[in-house]
Coordinates of C-alpha atoms in Angstrom, one line a residue:
Chain A
M23 CA 0.6 -0.2 -0.1
Q24 CA 1.3 3.8 -0.3
E25 CA 2.2 4.3 2.9
G26 CA -0.3 6.1 4.7
Q27 CA -2.5 7.2 2.4
G28 CA -6.5 5.8 2.6
D29 CA -6.3 6.9 6.7
C30 CA -9.9 8.4 6.9
W31 CA -11.2 7.5 9.9
V32 CA -13.3 9.4 12.0
L33 CA -14.8 8.8 15.7
E34 CA -18.1 9.4 16.6
E35 CA -19.0 13.1 18.1
S36 CA -20.0 10.7 21.1
D37 CA -16.6 9.2 21.4
R38 CA -14.2 11.9 21.9
S39 CA -14.4 10.7 24.8
W40 CA -10.9 12.6 24.8
K41 CA -12.3 15.7 24.4
P42 CA -10.4 17.9 27.2
G43 CA -12.8 20.0 30.2
P44 CA -11.0 23.1 31.7
P45 CA -8.1 22.0 34.0
T46 CA -8.1 20.0 37.6
Q47 CA -7.6 21.6 40.9
S48 CA -4.9 19.1 41.5
E49 CA -3.5 20.2 37.4
R50 CA -3.9 23.8 38.8
K51 CA -1.5 23.5 41.8
D52 CA 1.2 20.9 39.4
P53 CA 3.9 23.4 39.0
Q54 CA 4.3 22.0 35.3
Y55 CA 1.3 23.0 34.9
H56 CA 1.2 26.6 34.9
S57 CA 4.5 26.7 33.4
M58 CA 3.3 25.8 30.1
A59 CA 0.7 27.8 29.4
G60 CA 1.6 30.6 26.9
K61 CA 3.6 28.3 25.1
K62 CA 3.1 28.3 22.0
V63 CA 2.7 25.9 19.4
L64 CA 2.9 25.4 15.5
I65 CA 1.4 22.9 14.4
V66 CA 1.4 22.1 10.5
Y67 CA -0.9 19.6 9.0
A68 CA -0.8 18.2 5.6
H69 CA -4.6 16.3 4.8
Q70 CA -6.9 16.5 2.0
E71 CA -9.5 15.4 4.4
P72 CA -11.1 17.8 7.9
R73 CA -12.4 14.1 8.8
S74 CA -9.8 12.3 8.2
F75 CA -7.5 10.1 11.5
N76 CA -4.6 13.0 10.9
G77 CA -7.3 15.4 11.2
T78 CA -8.5 14.3 15.0
L79 CA -4.9 13.4 15.6
K80 CA -4.8 17.1 14.7
N81 CA -7.8 18.2 16.6
V82 CA -7.1 16.8 20.0
A83 CA -3.2 18.4 19.6
V84 CA -4.9 21.8 19.6
D85 CA -7.5 21.4 22.3
E86 CA -5.4 19.7 24.8
L87 CA -2.8 22.4 24.1
R88 CA -4.9 25.3 24.5
R89 CA -6.4 23.6 27.6
Q90 CA -3.1 23.6 28.6
G91 CA -2.6 27.2 28.1
C92 CA -1.0 27.6 25.2
V93 CA -0.6 29.8 21.9
V94 CA -0.6 27.4 19.7
A95 CA -1.5 28.4 15.5
V96 CA -2.5 25.0 12.9
S97 CA -0.7 25.7 9.4
D98 CA -3.1 23.5 7.1
L99 CA -0.8 23.6 4.0
Y100 CA -3.9 21.8 1.3
A101 CA -6.0 24.4 2.9
M102 CA -3.8 27.0 2.6
D103 CA -3.5 25.3 -1.3
F104 CA 0.3 26.0 0.1
E105 CA 3.0 25.9 -2.8
P106 CA 5.4 23.4 -2.9
R107 CA 7.8 24.0 -5.9
A108 CA 10.8 25.8 -5.0
T109 CA 10.6 27.9 -7.8
R110 CA 12.5 32.3 -9.1
N111 CA 8.7 33.1 -7.4
D112 CA 10.0 32.8 -4.1
I113 CA 12.8 35.9 -4.0
T114 CA 10.6 39.5 -5.1
G115 CA 12.2 41.8 -6.9
A116 CA 15.6 41.4 -8.3
L117 CA 18.0 38.3 -9.0
S118 CA 21.7 38.9 -8.0
N119 CA 22.1 37.1 -10.7
P120 CA 19.1 36.0 -13.4
E121 CA 22.0 35.1 -15.7
L122 CA 22.6 31.3 -13.3
F123 CA 19.3 31.1 -11.8
N124 CA 20.5 28.9 -8.1
Y125 CA 17.7 28.8 -5.8
G126 CA 20.0 28.1 -2.3
V127 CA 21.9 31.5 -3.0
E128 CA 19.1 34.1 -3.3
V129 CA 16.6 32.6 -1.0
Y130 CA 19.5 33.7 1.4
E131 CA 20.3 37.1 -0.1
A132 CA 16.7 37.7 -0.3
Y133 CA 16.1 36.1 3.0
K134 CA 18.6 38.8 4.2
K135 CA 17.5 41.6 2.1
R136 CA 13.7 40.7 3.5
S137 CA 12.8 39.8 0.0
L138 CA 11.8 37.0 0.5
A139 CA 7.3 36.0 -1.0
S140 CA 4.7 36.6 1.6
D141 CA 3.8 33.6 1.9
I142 CA 7.4 32.0 3.0
T143 CA 7.6 35.1 6.1
E144 CA 4.5 34.2 6.8
E145 CA 5.3 30.5 8.1
Q146 CA 8.5 31.9 9.4
K147 CA 7.1 33.9 11.9
K148 CA 5.0 31.4 13.1
V149 CA 8.1 29.0 12.9
Q150 CA 10.2 31.7 14.9
E151 CA 7.5 32.3 18.1
A152 CA 6.8 28.9 18.1
D153 CA 8.4 26.8 21.0
L154 CA 7.4 23.8 19.6
V155 CA 6.5 22.5 16.4
I156 CA 4.8 19.2 15.7
F157 CA 3.8 18.4 12.1
Q158 CA 1.0 16.0 11.4
F159 CA 0.4 13.7 8.7
P160 CA 0.4 10.5 6.9
L161 CA 3.5 9.3 5.6
Y162 CA 3.1 8.6 2.2
W163 CA 6.6 7.3 -0.1
F164 CA 8.8 6.7 4.4
S165 CA 8.8 10.6 4.2
V166 CA 6.0 13.5 4.2
P167 CA 3.9 14.5 0.8
A168 CA 5.2 16.6 -1.1
V169 CA 2.9 18.8 1.0
L170 CA 5.3 19.4 3.6
K171 CA 8.2 18.7 1.7
G172 CA 7.4 22.4 0.2
W173 CA 7.1 23.3 3.4
M174 CA 10.2 21.7 4.2
D175 CA 11.6 23.0 1.5
R176 CA 11.0 26.6 0.5
V177 CA 10.5 27.7 4.4
L178 CA 13.6 25.9 6.6
C179 CA 16.2 28.7 4.2
Q180 CA 19.1 29.2 5.1
G181 CA 20.2 32.7 6.8
F182 CA 16.7 32.2 8.5
A183 CA 16.9 28.2 9.7
F184 CA 20.6 28.2 9.7
D185 CA 24.4 29.3 8.2
I186 CA 27.2 27.8 7.5
P187 CA 28.4 26.9 10.3
E188 CA 25.8 27.7 12.4
F189 CA 23.7 23.6 11.4
Y190 CA 23.2 21.1 13.5
D191 CA 23.2 21.7 17.2
A192 CA 24.8 25.2 16.6
G193 CA 20.7 25.6 13.9
F194 CA 18.8 28.6 14.6
L195 CA 16.4 26.7 15.9
K196 CA 18.3 25.1 18.4
D197 CA 15.8 26.7 21.1
K198 CA 13.0 25.0 19.7
L199 CA 11.2 21.9 20.1
A200 CA 9.6 19.8 16.9
L201 CA 7.8 16.4 16.6
L202 CA 6.6 14.3 13.4
S203 CA 3.3 12.4 14.2
L204 CA 2.2 10.4 11.4
T205 CA 0.2 7.8 10.1
T206 CA 1.2 4.4 8.1
G207 CA -0.1 2.5 5.4
G208 CA 1.5 -0.3 7.2
T209 CA 1.6 -2.5 11.0
A210 CA 3.9 -1.9 13.3
E211 CA 5.3 -5.2 12.8
M212 CA 6.1 -3.9 9.1
Y213 CA 8.0 -1.1 10.8
S214 CA 10.2 -3.7 12.8
K215 CA 13.9 -4.5 11.7
A216 CA 12.9 -7.9 10.8
G217 CA 9.8 -5.9 8.9
V218 CA 9.5 -5.9 5.2
S219 CA 10.0 -2.1 5.5
G220 CA 12.7 -2.4 8.0
D221 CA 12.2 -0.4 11.5
F222 CA 10.8 2.9 11.8
R223 CA 14.3 4.7 12.8
Y224 CA 15.6 4.1 9.8
F225 CA 12.4 6.6 7.5
L226 CA 12.9 9.4 10.6
W227 CA 16.6 9.4 10.1
P228 CA 16.2 12.2 7.0
L229 CA 13.7 13.6 8.1
Q230 CA 14.7 14.2 12.1
H231 CA 18.0 14.2 11.6
G232 CA 18.5 15.6 8.1
A233 CA 15.7 18.5 8.2
L234 CA 15.2 19.0 11.8
H235 CA 18.2 18.9 13.6
F236 CA 20.0 20.9 10.9
C237 CA 18.0 23.4 11.5
G238 CA 19.6 23.1 15.5
F239 CA 15.7 22.0 16.5
K240 CA 15.4 19.7 19.2
V241 CA 13.7 16.7 18.7
L242 CA 10.8 15.2 20.9
A243 CA 10.2 11.0 19.9
A244 CA 7.9 10.4 16.9
Q245 CA 3.7 9.7 17.7
I246 CA 3.6 7.0 15.5
S247 CA -0.2 5.2 14.6
F248 CA 0.4 2.9 12.6
A249 CA -2.1 1.8 10.4
P250 CA -5.3 3.6 11.1
E251 CA -7.5 1.7 7.8
I252 CA -6.9 -1.5 9.5
A253 CA -7.0 -0.5 13.0
S254 CA -10.4 -1.6 14.5
E255 CA -12.5 1.6 16.1
E256 CA -11.4 0.2 20.0
E257 CA -7.9 0.4 18.6
R258 CA -8.6 3.6 16.6
K259 CA -9.6 4.9 20.4
G260 CA -6.6 3.8 21.7
M261 CA -4.1 5.7 19.2
V262 CA -5.5 9.4 19.8
A263 CA -6.7 9.0 23.4
A264 CA -2.1 8.2 24.0
W265 CA -1.7 11.0 21.8
A266 CA -3.7 13.5 24.1
Q267 CA -2.5 11.5 27.3
R268 CA 0.5 12.3 25.6
L269 CA 0.6 16.1 25.4
K270 CA -0.7 16.1 28.8
T271 CA 2.8 16.6 29.7
I272 CA 5.0 17.1 26.7
W273 CA 7.2 19.9 27.9
K274 CA 8.3 17.3 30.2
E275 CA 10.1 14.9 27.6
E276 CA 13.7 15.2 26.6
P277 CA 14.3 14.7 23.1
I278 CA 15.7 12.1 21.2
S279 CA 19.6 12.3 20.5
C280 CA 19.4 11.8 16.3
T281 CA 22.6 10.5 16.4
P282 CA 23.1 7.4 13.9
P283 CA 23.2 4.8 17.0
W284 CA 20.4 6.2 18.4
Y285 CA 18.7 5.2 14.4
F286 CA 21.1 2.7 13.7
G287 CA 22.3 0.2 16.6
Q288 CA 21.5 -2.7 17.6
Chain B
M25 CA 24.2 24.2 3.9
Q26 CA 20.9 23.4 3.1
E27 CA 22.0 20.5 0.6
G28 CA 22.1 20.5 -2.8
Q29 CA 21.0 24.0 -2.6
G30 CA 22.7 26.3 -5.0
D31 CA 24.4 23.8 -7.4
C32 CA 24.5 25.6 -9.9
W33 CA 27.8 25.2 -11.9
V34 CA 27.7 24.8 -15.9
L35 CA 31.1 23.1 -18.4
E36 CA 31.9 26.3 -20.8
E37 CA 30.7 24.9 -23.9
S38 CA 34.0 23.9 -24.9
D39 CA 35.1 21.9 -21.8
R40 CA 32.6 18.9 -23.2
S41 CA 35.4 17.1 -23.9
W42 CA 32.5 14.3 -22.7
K43 CA 30.9 15.3 -25.9
P44 CA 30.3 11.3 -27.1
G45 CA 30.8 11.1 -30.6
P46 CA 29.3 8.5 -33.1
P47 CA 29.6 4.6 -32.0
T48 CA 33.3 3.4 -32.9
Q49 CA 34.3 0.8 -34.4
S50 CA 34.8 -1.8 -31.5
E51 CA 32.0 -0.9 -29.9
R52 CA 30.0 -1.0 -33.0
K53 CA 31.4 -5.2 -32.6
D54 CA 30.2 -5.6 -29.1
P55 CA 27.0 -7.6 -28.5
Q56 CA 25.9 -5.4 -25.8
Y57 CA 25.6 -2.7 -27.1
H58 CA 23.3 -4.0 -29.7
S59 CA 21.4 -4.7 -26.8
M60 CA 21.3 -1.2 -25.4
A61 CA 19.5 0.3 -28.9
G62 CA 15.6 0.8 -28.8
K63 CA 16.4 0.5 -24.9
K64 CA 13.9 3.2 -23.4
V65 CA 15.1 5.5 -20.8
L66 CA 13.0 8.0 -18.5
I67 CA 15.1 11.6 -17.7
V68 CA 12.7 12.4 -14.0
Y69 CA 14.4 16.3 -13.3
A70 CA 14.1 18.5 -10.7
H71 CA 15.7 21.6 -11.2
Q72 CA 14.9 25.3 -11.9
E73 CA 18.5 26.3 -14.1
P74 CA 19.2 24.2 -17.5
R75 CA 22.6 25.8 -17.4
S76 CA 23.2 24.2 -13.7
F77 CA 25.7 21.2 -12.6
N78 CA 22.3 18.6 -12.7
G79 CA 21.3 20.0 -16.1
T80 CA 24.6 19.4 -17.7
L81 CA 24.3 15.7 -15.9
K82 CA 21.1 15.7 -17.2
N83 CA 22.7 16.6 -20.2
V84 CA 25.3 14.4 -20.8
A85 CA 22.6 10.9 -19.8
V86 CA 20.5 11.9 -23.0
D87 CA 23.4 12.5 -25.2
E88 CA 24.9 9.4 -24.3
L89 CA 22.3 7.1 -23.8
R90 CA 21.1 8.5 -27.9
R91 CA 24.5 7.0 -28.6
Q92 CA 23.7 4.0 -27.5
G93 CA 20.5 3.4 -29.5
C94 CA 18.4 4.2 -26.2
V95 CA 14.9 6.2 -26.8
V96 CA 15.1 9.1 -24.0
A97 CA 12.2 11.2 -23.3
V98 CA 13.0 13.4 -20.5
S99 CA 10.1 14.9 -17.6
D100 CA 11.6 17.8 -17.1
L101 CA 9.6 18.7 -13.2
Y102 CA 9.7 22.7 -13.2
A103 CA 9.8 23.4 -17.0
M104 CA 5.8 21.6 -16.8
D105 CA 5.2 23.3 -13.9
F106 CA 4.9 19.8 -12.5
E107 CA 1.8 19.9 -9.8
P108 CA 3.0 18.3 -6.6
R109 CA 0.1 18.1 -4.5
A110 CA -1.9 15.7 -4.1
T111 CA -5.5 16.8 -4.2
R112 CA -8.8 15.7 -5.1
N113 CA -8.0 17.3 -9.0
D114 CA -6.0 13.9 -9.3
I115 CA -10.0 12.8 -9.6
T116 CA -11.7 13.3 -12.5
G117 CA -15.2 12.7 -12.2
A118 CA -16.9 11.5 -9.1
L119 CA -15.8 10.9 -5.5
S120 CA -16.2 7.0 -4.6
N121 CA -16.4 8.9 -1.6
P122 CA -17.3 11.9 -1.0
E123 CA -18.2 12.8 2.6
L124 CA -14.6 11.9 3.9
F125 CA -12.1 12.3 0.9
N126 CA -9.1 9.3 1.1
Y127 CA -6.6 10.5 -1.6
G128 CA -5.7 6.8 -1.6
V129 CA -8.6 5.2 -2.0
E130 CA -10.1 8.1 -4.6
V131 CA -6.2 7.5 -6.5
Y132 CA -6.6 3.5 -6.6
E133 CA -10.4 3.3 -8.3
A134 CA -9.6 7.0 -10.5
Y135 CA -7.1 4.0 -12.2
K136 CA -9.5 1.4 -12.9
K137 CA -11.4 3.6 -14.1
R138 CA -9.5 5.6 -16.2
S139 CA -10.0 9.0 -15.0
L140 CA -7.1 10.3 -13.0
A141 CA -5.7 13.6 -14.0
S142 CA -4.2 13.2 -17.7
D143 CA -0.5 15.1 -15.4
I144 CA -0.7 11.9 -13.7
T145 CA -1.4 9.6 -17.0
E146 CA 1.5 11.0 -18.9
E147 CA 3.7 9.9 -16.8
Q148 CA 2.3 6.7 -15.9
K149 CA 2.8 6.0 -19.8
K150 CA 6.2 6.9 -20.1
V151 CA 7.0 4.8 -16.9
Q152 CA 5.7 2.4 -18.5
E153 CA 7.7 2.1 -21.8
A154 CA 10.5 2.6 -20.1
D155 CA 13.0 0.1 -19.1
L156 CA 14.9 2.7 -17.0
V157 CA 14.3 6.0 -14.6
I158 CA 16.7 7.6 -14.1
F159 CA 16.2 10.5 -11.7
Q160 CA 18.6 14.1 -12.1
F161 CA 17.8 15.9 -8.7
P162 CA 19.6 18.3 -6.2
L163 CA 19.3 16.5 -2.5
Y164 CA 17.1 18.5 -0.3
W165 CA 17.3 17.6 2.9
F166 CA 18.7 14.4 2.7
S167 CA 15.1 13.8 0.5
V168 CA 14.0 14.8 -2.9
P169 CA 13.2 18.0 -3.8
A170 CA 9.2 18.7 -3.7
V171 CA 8.3 19.0 -6.8
L172 CA 10.1 15.5 -7.8
K173 CA 8.3 13.8 -4.1
G174 CA 5.5 14.8 -5.4
W175 CA 5.7 12.7 -9.0
M176 CA 6.3 10.2 -6.7
D177 CA 3.4 10.5 -4.9
R178 CA 1.2 11.2 -7.4
V179 CA 1.7 8.8 -10.5
L180 CA 3.2 5.7 -8.5
C181 CA -0.5 4.8 -7.3
Q182 CA -1.8 1.5 -6.1
G183 CA -3.4 0.0 -9.5
F184 CA 0.0 1.8 -11.4
A185 CA 2.9 0.6 -9.7
F186 CA 1.5 -1.9 -7.3
D187 CA -1.5 -3.3 -5.2
I188 CA -1.9 -5.5 -2.2
P189 CA -0.1 -7.8 -1.8
E190 CA 1.1 -7.2 -5.1
F191 CA 4.5 -4.8 -3.6
Y192 CA 8.1 -4.9 -2.9
D193 CA 9.8 -8.2 -5.7
A194 CA 6.4 -8.5 -6.6
G195 CA 5.9 -4.5 -7.5
F196 CA 4.7 -4.1 -10.8
L197 CA 7.3 -2.2 -12.0
K198 CA 9.3 -5.8 -11.4
D199 CA 10.7 -5.4 -14.6
K200 CA 12.3 -2.1 -15.1
L201 CA 15.1 -0.8 -13.3
A202 CA 15.4 2.7 -11.7
L203 CA 19.4 4.8 -10.5
L204 CA 19.1 7.9 -8.1
S205 CA 21.8 10.8 -9.7
L206 CA 21.7 13.4 -7.3
T207 CA 23.9 16.2 -6.1
T208 CA 24.8 17.1 -2.6
G209 CA 26.2 20.6 -0.3
G210 CA 27.8 18.8 2.4
T211 CA 30.9 16.7 0.7
A212 CA 32.3 12.5 0.6
E213 CA 33.0 13.2 4.6
M214 CA 29.9 14.8 5.7
Y215 CA 27.7 12.1 4.6
S216 CA 30.5 9.0 5.7
K217 CA 29.7 6.6 8.6
A218 CA 32.0 8.9 10.9
G219 CA 30.6 11.8 9.7
V220 CA 28.0 14.0 10.7
S221 CA 26.1 13.3 8.2
G222 CA 26.2 9.9 8.2
D223 CA 26.7 7.3 5.7
F224 CA 25.0 8.5 2.6
R225 CA 23.5 5.3 2.9
Y226 CA 21.0 6.5 5.3
F227 CA 19.5 8.6 2.8
L228 CA 19.3 6.7 0.0
W229 CA 16.9 4.1 2.4
P230 CA 13.2 5.7 2.2
L231 CA 13.9 6.9 -1.7
Q232 CA 15.4 3.5 -3.2
H233 CA 13.4 1.1 -0.5
G234 CA 10.5 2.6 0.5
A235 CA 9.8 3.9 -2.4
L236 CA 11.1 2.3 -5.7
H237 CA 12.1 -1.5 -4.5
F238 CA 7.8 -1.4 -3.1
C239 CA 6.6 -0.9 -6.1
G240 CA 8.9 -3.2 -7.3
F241 CA 12.6 -1.4 -9.5
K242 CA 15.2 -3.4 -9.5
V243 CA 17.3 -0.2 -8.3
L244 CA 20.6 1.2 -9.4
A245 CA 23.5 1.8 -7.5
A246 CA 22.5 6.0 -7.3
Q247 CA 25.1 8.3 -8.5
I248 CA 26.0 10.6 -6.1
S249 CA 28.4 13.7 -6.8
F250 CA 29.6 15.5 -4.0
A251 CA 29.3 18.6 -3.6
P252 CA 29.9 20.6 -6.7
E253 CA 29.3 23.9 -5.5
I254 CA 32.7 23.2 -3.7
A255 CA 34.4 21.8 -5.8
S256 CA 37.4 22.8 -7.9
E257 CA 36.3 22.8 -11.6
E258 CA 38.5 20.2 -12.5
E259 CA 36.2 17.7 -10.1
R260 CA 33.3 19.1 -11.7
K261 CA 34.7 17.8 -14.9
G262 CA 35.4 14.0 -13.4
M263 CA 31.8 13.5 -12.6
V264 CA 30.0 14.9 -15.7
A265 CA 32.7 12.1 -17.0
A266 CA 32.3 10.0 -14.2
W267 CA 28.8 9.9 -14.8
A268 CA 29.2 9.4 -19.0
Q269 CA 31.6 7.3 -18.7
R270 CA 29.4 4.8 -16.6
L271 CA 26.4 5.6 -19.1
K272 CA 27.9 3.7 -21.3
T273 CA 28.5 0.0 -19.3
I274 CA 25.2 0.6 -16.9
W275 CA 22.9 -1.7 -18.6
K276 CA 25.6 -4.4 -17.5
E277 CA 25.4 -3.5 -14.5
E278 CA 23.8 -5.0 -11.2
P279 CA 21.1 -4.0 -8.7
I280 CA 22.1 -3.2 -5.8
S281 CA 20.2 -5.2 -2.8
C282 CA 16.9 -3.3 -1.3
T283 CA 17.9 -4.6 2.0
P284 CA 18.7 -3.4 5.5
P285 CA 22.6 -5.3 6.1
W286 CA 23.6 -3.0 2.9
Y287 CA 22.1 -0.1 4.5
F288 CA 22.9 0.2 7.9
G289 CA 24.9 -3.0 8.2
Q290 CA 29.3 -3.3 9.3

């Protein structure tokens, strides 16, 4: 199957037992709870269908994080018709070398001259303000859907997210957290070391290390909801509840180590 | 650096010593040479600038393969303004479930009913005819640029490229070869086991195994031109020449083993 395609499953409204109420008295007394208030979260969301399982996971995160007092912004890439292609249109005004178009160089220059296209700068502002960026998407070909790849290609440009040699631990986004929340078409068994698709950590490497860590992000463990399409309604509810539950203590989590042993070790 | 961005380097026309002439007498006598004639090759090319280093590598491949008597088609994705986003527009006519849009299911149904958007079916025809598909691109974030990711997301759909359980070795494209030819921003040293970006095989896994092998393709070793931007003119010429030389015997090559030991073993 194409991974994560056809992951549209909805919870009945009546099943939304995870739907959060106001904070409980004990939560209010928790010092950790108060430290969350005012934290800013950006959710970059890539699914075509609001009523999909991905849509539900996104909604759960918005609800839970707002309940904590966080300020939450959502970039709904399909709804925005977000442009994925990296082209000359990303630079307003003149190019530094129109004879030989070099996207990376031109975008770097445009960032410094504040002449990037407004759809890029608007996303950069959201990232700049965020303490945590959550990416919510179905796995397409062991990676993000093209619309989200385009967000990474265009928004995380040199000058904004990194420079030379300010990358990896020195990347400009080093005071921020990032988290991939994804659904798969294949089962957890398929994504094990002995499975046909190999350990799930293998496909996380380019996204978590190559893109996010390169920009300095501290990466929290991925939230992987395996094969919601072939799961039972009960199992799907369990996956949604697990995500909501995890978010309650998300600010206490330690980032993973984005190094080869974590991904490929024994 | 953003990998592969700014890889625009041209060879002077006078430097194009690799430019192939007609086959030599000894080549004409080579039985292998004759077996190449009539082979069909599709080059899926993703660079904005025709005069870039990627453009040169693409041109070299077109010239050399045509010289062998191959029929070569090029999908120049930026020039085509190829659509990367996977949306409802990919299905012409009615949806099977308009209440809850499921891209994977709808595209699978549309493939069977021949109601996919024409830009998808045109690419599928080219793939169907090809004996070898070469992907020529600069590495963006340890992966393909979004425009090429969109080509993979949309063209390699269920029904056309695979079905359940016809995937991996049983994928529908199993009689075809695929080859990734890519440029990087980082050096070969950075992409070694001890380097900051890890072994280059790590980032190849999702593309070669997760996408190409999943569809059945036999995968030839990737052609990686490391860091052309910071290489000398002499080194860049060497990389172009190495690619042209390799293509002379490309049809004799054995595919790699798309298994975890090849990628992550000692």
